mmCIF file of C-alpha atoms in Angstrom:
data_model
loop_
_atom_site.group_PDB
_atom_site.id
_atom_site.type_symbol
_atom_site.label_atom_id
_atom_site.label_comp_id
_atom_site.label_asym_id
_atom_site.label_seq_id
_atom_site.Cartn_x
_atom_site.Cartn_y
_atom_site.Cartn_z
ATOM 1 C CA MET A 869 62.016 48.177 154.266
ATOM 2 C CA ARG A 870 62.240 51.296 152.113
ATOM 3 C CA LEU A 871 62.732 53.363 155.252
ATOM 4 C CA LEU A 872 65.555 51.050 156.351
ATOM 5 C CA PHE A 873 67.272 51.400 152.976
ATOM 6 C CA ALA A 874 66.900 55.186 153.149
ATOM 7 C CA PHE A 875 68.553 55.369 156.576
ATOM 8 C CA LEU A 876 71.275 52.950 155.425
ATOM 9 C CA SER A 877 71.987 55.098 152.359
ATOM 10 C CA ILE A 878 72.287 58.245 154.478
ATOM 11 C CA PHE A 879 74.647 56.454 156.870
ATOM 12 C CA LEU A 880 76.873 55.186 154.057
ATOM 13 C CA LEU A 881 77.019 58.594 152.378
ATOM 14 C CA THR A 882 77.921 60.264 155.662
ATOM 15 C CA ALA A 883 80.579 57.673 156.464
ATOM 16 C CA ALA A 884 82.113 58.050 153.015
ATOM 17 C CA ALA A 885 82.127 61.861 153.031
ATOM 18 C CA PRO A 886 85.729 63.073 153.113
ATOM 19 C CA THR A 887 86.882 65.352 155.916
ATOM 20 C CA ARG A 888 88.257 68.628 154.609
ATOM 21 C CA ASP A 889 92.008 69.061 154.929
ATOM 22 C CA TRP A 890 92.229 72.608 156.272
ATOM 23 C CA SER A 891 96.033 72.612 156.158
ATOM 24 C CA THR A 892 95.780 73.111 152.384
ATOM 25 C CA VAL A 893 93.645 76.238 152.746
ATOM 26 C CA THR A 894 95.404 79.608 153.038
ATOM 27 C CA MET A 895 94.004 83.085 152.462
ATOM 28 C CA ARG A 896 95.498 86.550 152.473
ATOM 29 C CA LEU A 897 93.858 88.794 155.078
ATOM 30 C CA PRO A 898 93.263 92.542 154.604
ATOM 31 C CA SER A 899 96.173 93.157 156.979
ATOM 32 C CA GLY A 900 98.465 91.279 154.602
ATOM 33 C CA ALA A 901 98.885 88.385 157.040
ATOM 34 C CA MET A 902 98.388 84.842 155.738
ATOM 35 C CA LEU A 903 95.778 82.668 157.447
ATOM 36 C CA THR A 904 96.167 78.903 157.087
ATOM 37 C CA GLY A 905 93.358 76.649 158.235
ATOM 38 C CA ASN A 906 89.693 76.927 159.110
ATOM 39 C CA PRO A 907 88.739 80.608 159.537
ATOM 40 C CA ALA A 908 86.113 79.461 162.036
ATOM 41 C CA ALA A 909 88.563 77.388 164.101
ATOM 42 C CA LYS A 910 87.968 77.519 167.841
ATOM 43 C CA LEU A 911 91.655 78.175 168.470
ATOM 44 C CA LYS A 912 93.086 81.092 166.502
ATOM 45 C CA LEU A 913 96.868 81.154 166.703
ATOM 46 C CA VAL A 914 98.786 84.209 165.519
ATOM 47 C CA GLU A 915 102.521 84.082 164.880
ATOM 48 C CA TYR A 916 104.942 86.955 164.309
ATOM 49 C CA GLY A 917 107.929 85.432 162.567
ATOM 50 C CA SER A 918 111.084 86.210 160.664
ATOM 51 C CA TYR A 919 112.775 84.033 158.057
ATOM 52 C CA THR A 920 116.239 84.914 159.373
ATOM 53 C CA CYS A 921 115.274 83.890 162.920
ATOM 54 C CA SER A 922 116.739 80.498 163.866
ATOM 55 C CA HIS A 923 114.140 79.987 166.617
ATOM 56 C CA CYS A 924 111.378 80.533 164.048
ATOM 57 C CA ALA A 925 112.932 77.907 161.784
ATOM 58 C CA THR A 926 113.132 75.448 164.668
ATOM 59 C CA PHE A 927 109.500 76.125 165.567
ATOM 60 C CA SER A 928 108.368 75.637 161.975
ATOM 61 C CA THR A 929 110.183 72.322 161.640
ATOM 62 C CA GLU A 930 109.277 70.910 165.061
ATOM 63 C CA SER A 931 105.635 71.974 165.012
ATOM 64 C CA GLU A 932 104.741 70.979 161.443
ATOM 65 C CA PRO A 933 103.827 67.280 161.964
ATOM 66 C CA VAL A 934 101.340 68.048 164.755
ATOM 67 C CA LEU A 935 100.324 71.692 164.346
ATOM 68 C CA LYS A 936 99.873 71.584 160.591
ATOM 69 C CA GLY A 937 99.549 67.842 160.096
ATOM 70 C CA GLN A 938 96.896 67.324 162.765
ATOM 71 C CA MET A 939 95.508 70.393 164.530
ATOM 72 C CA ILE A 940 95.209 72.702 161.526
ATOM 73 C CA ARG A 941 94.352 69.879 159.127
ATOM 74 C CA LYS A 942 91.361 68.863 161.250
ATOM 75 C CA GLY A 943 90.115 72.450 161.577
ATOM 76 C CA ALA A 944 90.708 72.785 165.313
ATOM 77 C CA VAL A 945 93.410 75.468 164.990
ATOM 78 C CA SER A 946 94.105 78.210 162.458
ATOM 79 C CA LEU A 947 97.469 79.923 162.058
ATOM 80 C CA GLU A 948 97.729 83.578 161.093
ATOM 81 C CA TYR A 949 101.280 84.426 160.059
ATOM 82 C CA HIS A 950 102.602 87.998 160.257
ATOM 83 C CA HIS A 951 105.977 88.887 158.749
ATOM 84 C CA LEU A 952 108.357 90.774 160.996
ATOM 85 C CA VAL A 953 111.022 91.804 158.482
ATOM 86 C CA ARG A 954 114.468 92.257 160.037
ATOM 87 C CA ASP A 955 116.817 92.710 157.067
ATOM 88 C CA GLN A 956 117.153 92.496 153.277
ATOM 89 C CA PHE A 957 117.369 88.701 153.253
ATOM 90 C CA ASP A 958 114.289 88.419 155.418
ATOM 91 C CA LEU A 959 112.397 90.697 153.033
ATOM 92 C CA ALA A 960 113.608 88.725 150.010
ATOM 93 C CA ALA A 961 112.429 85.491 151.630
ATOM 94 C CA ALA A 962 109.018 86.982 152.443
ATOM 95 C CA ILE A 963 108.555 88.183 148.866
ATOM 96 C CA LEU A 964 109.399 84.725 147.515
ATOM 97 C CA ALA A 965 107.231 82.904 150.074
ATOM 98 C CA ARG A 966 104.211 84.877 148.874
ATOM 99 C CA CYS A 967 105.150 84.885 145.184
ATOM 100 C CA ALA A 968 103.019 81.935 144.049
ATOM 101 C CA GLY A 969 99.984 83.229 145.938
ATOM 102 C CA ALA A 970 98.173 82.363 149.134
ATOM 103 C CA ARG A 971 97.534 78.753 148.170
ATOM 104 C CA ASP A 972 101.258 77.897 148.129
ATOM 105 C CA PHE A 973 102.310 80.162 150.996
ATOM 106 C CA SER A 974 102.318 77.645 153.842
ATOM 107 C CA ALA A 975 104.392 75.088 151.938
ATOM 108 C CA ALA A 976 106.756 77.741 150.545
ATOM 109 C CA SER A 977 107.257 79.235 153.993
ATOM 110 C CA ALA A 978 108.043 75.812 155.462
ATOM 111 C CA ALA A 979 110.565 75.168 152.672
ATOM 112 C CA ILE A 980 112.344 78.459 153.367
ATOM 113 C CA TYR A 981 112.579 77.628 157.063
ATOM 114 C CA ARG A 982 113.830 74.084 156.365
ATOM 115 C CA GLY A 983 116.562 75.454 154.124
ATOM 116 C CA GLN A 984 117.432 78.387 156.380
ATOM 117 C CA GLU A 985 120.802 77.140 157.604
ATOM 118 C CA ALA A 986 122.116 76.664 154.059
ATOM 119 C CA TRP A 987 120.793 79.812 152.401
ATOM 120 C CA LEU A 988 121.608 82.028 155.387
ATOM 121 C CA ALA A 989 125.219 80.809 155.401
ATOM 122 C CA GLN A 990 125.400 81.495 151.671
ATOM 123 C CA ALA A 991 123.865 84.942 152.257
ATOM 124 C CA VAL A 992 126.566 85.903 154.767
ATOM 125 C CA ASP A 993 129.340 84.734 152.445
ATOM 126 C CA TRP A 994 127.813 86.524 149.447
ATOM 127 C CA GLN A 995 127.329 89.769 151.381
ATOM 128 C CA ASP A 996 130.959 89.776 152.508
ATOM 129 C CA LYS A 997 132.130 89.352 148.928
ATOM 130 C CA HIS A 998 129.807 91.972 147.434
ATOM 131 C CA PRO A 999 129.937 95.156 149.549
ATOM 132 C CA GLU A 1000 129.016 97.189 146.470
ATOM 133 C CA VAL A 1001 125.446 95.900 146.722
ATOM 134 C CA ALA A 1002 124.856 98.237 149.673
ATOM 135 C CA GLY A 1003 124.860 101.116 147.189
ATOM 136 C CA TYR A 1004 122.219 99.614 144.911
ATOM 137 C CA PRO A 1005 118.687 101.082 144.735
ATOM 138 C CA PRO A 1006 116.393 99.243 147.205
ATOM 139 C CA ALA A 1007 114.551 97.093 144.655
ATOM 140 C CA LYS A 1008 117.771 95.992 142.944
ATOM 141 C CA ARG A 1009 119.445 95.326 146.304
ATOM 142 C CA ILE A 1010 116.641 93.054 147.533
ATOM 143 C CA ARG A 1011 116.587 91.071 144.293
ATOM 144 C CA ALA A 1012 120.376 90.718 144.433
ATOM 145 C CA ALA A 1013 120.082 89.451 148.021
ATOM 146 C CA ALA A 1014 117.540 86.852 146.921
ATOM 147 C CA ASP A 1015 119.761 85.599 144.123
ATOM 148 C CA GLY A 1016 123.032 85.789 146.068
ATOM 149 C CA SER A 1017 121.669 83.899 149.066
ATOM 150 C CA GLY A 1018 120.271 81.055 147.007
ATOM 151 C CA LEU A 1019 116.688 81.869 147.963
ATOM 152 C CA THR A 1020 115.661 82.388 144.352
ATOM 153 C CA ALA A 1021 117.133 79.019 143.379
ATOM 154 C CA LEU A 1022 115.372 77.354 146.321
ATOM 155 C CA MET A 1023 111.989 78.662 145.193
ATOM 156 C CA THR A 1024 112.485 78.007 141.492
ATOM 157 C CA LYS A 1025 113.197 74.374 142.372
ATOM 158 C CA ARG A 1026 109.713 74.360 143.894
ATOM 159 C CA GLY A 1027 108.185 75.541 140.635
ATOM 160 C CA LEU A 1028 108.380 79.330 140.566
ATOM 161 C CA THR A 1029 109.249 80.576 137.084
ATOM 162 C CA ALA A 1030 111.764 83.311 136.303
ATOM 163 C CA LYS A 1031 108.869 85.421 135.056
ATOM 164 C CA GLN A 1032 106.974 85.021 138.350
ATOM 165 C CA VAL A 1033 110.050 85.888 140.394
ATOM 166 C CA ALA A 1034 110.740 89.013 138.340
ATOM 167 C CA ALA A 1035 107.124 90.141 138.661
ATOM 168 C CA CYS A 1036 107.075 89.638 142.440
ATOM 169 C CA PHE A 1037 110.203 91.712 143.012
ATOM 170 C CA ALA A 1038 108.922 94.397 140.630
ATOM 171 C CA ASP A 1039 105.635 94.702 142.558
ATOM 172 C CA THR A 1040 106.658 97.683 144.688
ATOM 173 C CA LYS A 1041 103.175 98.004 146.185
ATOM 174 C CA ALA A 1042 103.338 94.471 147.589
ATOM 175 C CA VAL A 1043 106.900 94.961 148.827
ATOM 176 C CA ASP A 1044 105.951 98.210 150.557
ATOM 177 C CA ALA A 1045 103.016 96.406 152.192
ATOM 178 C CA LEU A 1046 105.389 93.810 153.644
ATOM 179 C CA VAL A 1047 107.577 96.522 155.132
ATOM 180 C CA ALA A 1048 104.488 98.308 156.464
ATOM 181 C CA MET A 1049 103.340 95.090 158.142
ATOM 182 C CA THR A 1050 106.486 95.153 160.247
ATOM 183 C CA GLY A 1051 105.785 98.768 161.165
ATOM 184 C CA GLU A 1052 102.345 97.739 162.415
ATOM 185 C CA THR A 1053 103.707 95.089 164.779
ATOM 186 C CA PRO A 1054 102.360 95.609 168.332
ATOM 187 C CA ALA A 1055 104.865 97.162 170.736
ATOM 188 C CA GLU A 1056 104.594 94.126 173.017
ATOM 189 C CA VAL A 1057 106.065 91.934 170.287
ATOM 190 C CA THR A 1058 109.762 92.297 171.046
ATOM 191 C CA GLY A 1059 111.156 89.203 169.341
ATOM 192 C CA THR A 1060 110.384 86.263 167.104
ATOM 193 C CA PRO A 1061 108.614 83.987 167.183
ATOM 194 C CA THR A 1062 105.859 85.611 169.226
ATOM 195 C CA PHE A 1063 102.431 84.012 169.583
ATOM 196 C CA TYR A 1064 98.905 85.090 170.407
ATOM 197 C CA LEU A 1065 96.084 82.651 171.058
ATOM 198 C CA ASN A 1066 92.556 83.976 170.627
ATOM 199 C CA GLY A 1067 93.882 87.502 171.072
ATOM 200 C CA THR A 1068 95.961 86.832 174.192
ATOM 201 C CA LEU A 1069 99.753 87.215 174.107
ATOM 202 C CA LEU A 1070 101.481 83.981 175.138
ATOM 203 C CA ASP A 1071 104.716 83.882 177.087
ATOM 204 C CA VAL A 1072 106.062 80.977 175.023
ATOM 205 C CA HIS A 1073 108.428 80.940 172.062
ATOM 206 C CA ASP A 1074 108.838 77.285 171.114
ATOM 207 C CA TRP A 1075 106.715 74.313 170.133
ATOM 208 C CA GLY A 1076 107.494 72.350 173.283
ATOM 209 C CA SER A 1077 105.864 75.084 175.364
ATOM 210 C CA LEU A 1078 103.032 75.914 172.952
ATOM 211 C CA GLU A 1079 101.748 72.402 172.279
ATOM 212 C CA PRO A 1080 100.541 71.737 175.859
ATOM 213 C CA ILE A 1081 98.607 75.014 175.812
ATOM 214 C CA LEU A 1082 96.833 74.059 172.594
ATOM 215 C CA ARG A 1083 96.157 70.555 173.940
ATOM 216 C CA ALA A 1084 94.691 71.991 177.141
ATOM 217 C CA LYS A 1085 92.351 74.108 175.030
ATOM 218 C CA GLY A 1086 91.085 71.010 173.207
ATOM 219 C CA ALA A 1087 93.254 70.815 170.080
ATOM 220 C CA LYS A 1088 93.877 67.282 168.842
#
């Protein structure tokens, strides 16, 4: 009887043990890339993306319910995100996405992509009205781009403080590292988004084409 109770207790404890939500786990890699998910995931997806890329925004929005909400959450897939900075607004967005640290990166990045149409339209209008900004020192120009585009307001609504924002834009070492990451992009990456799966370059650039590949490899 005692043995039966012991086995029953083990079964109940196992059944009640929560499954880890890997979609909430993000770490900064030595390369500067951000890895979301289980580092030991069988399927290691790498994305080269740009915040001013409309296709990247579409991918982020379309893939999130399944890629992040199921595959990454369960630990089957990890996503390693590399910034491919294309312009001052892209750099401003990358700085703000990383400003609250690795833990908030995935959610902040998704928010920037969801709001891309609005802040990018505001960025174009602001840039046309403020040609003098082109003559600003680099650090001042990037901060002005963040404020003028509405990116700063978007992130402060998510909880970033003015002090945090100022510190992130003043961190020249981190900003230089973001620019350097773009310089280290493989020559075969000619556009965004570009994906690698377990080290192999994929000839797909949208969620509709990528999902079947991940499914075929066992992701659920």
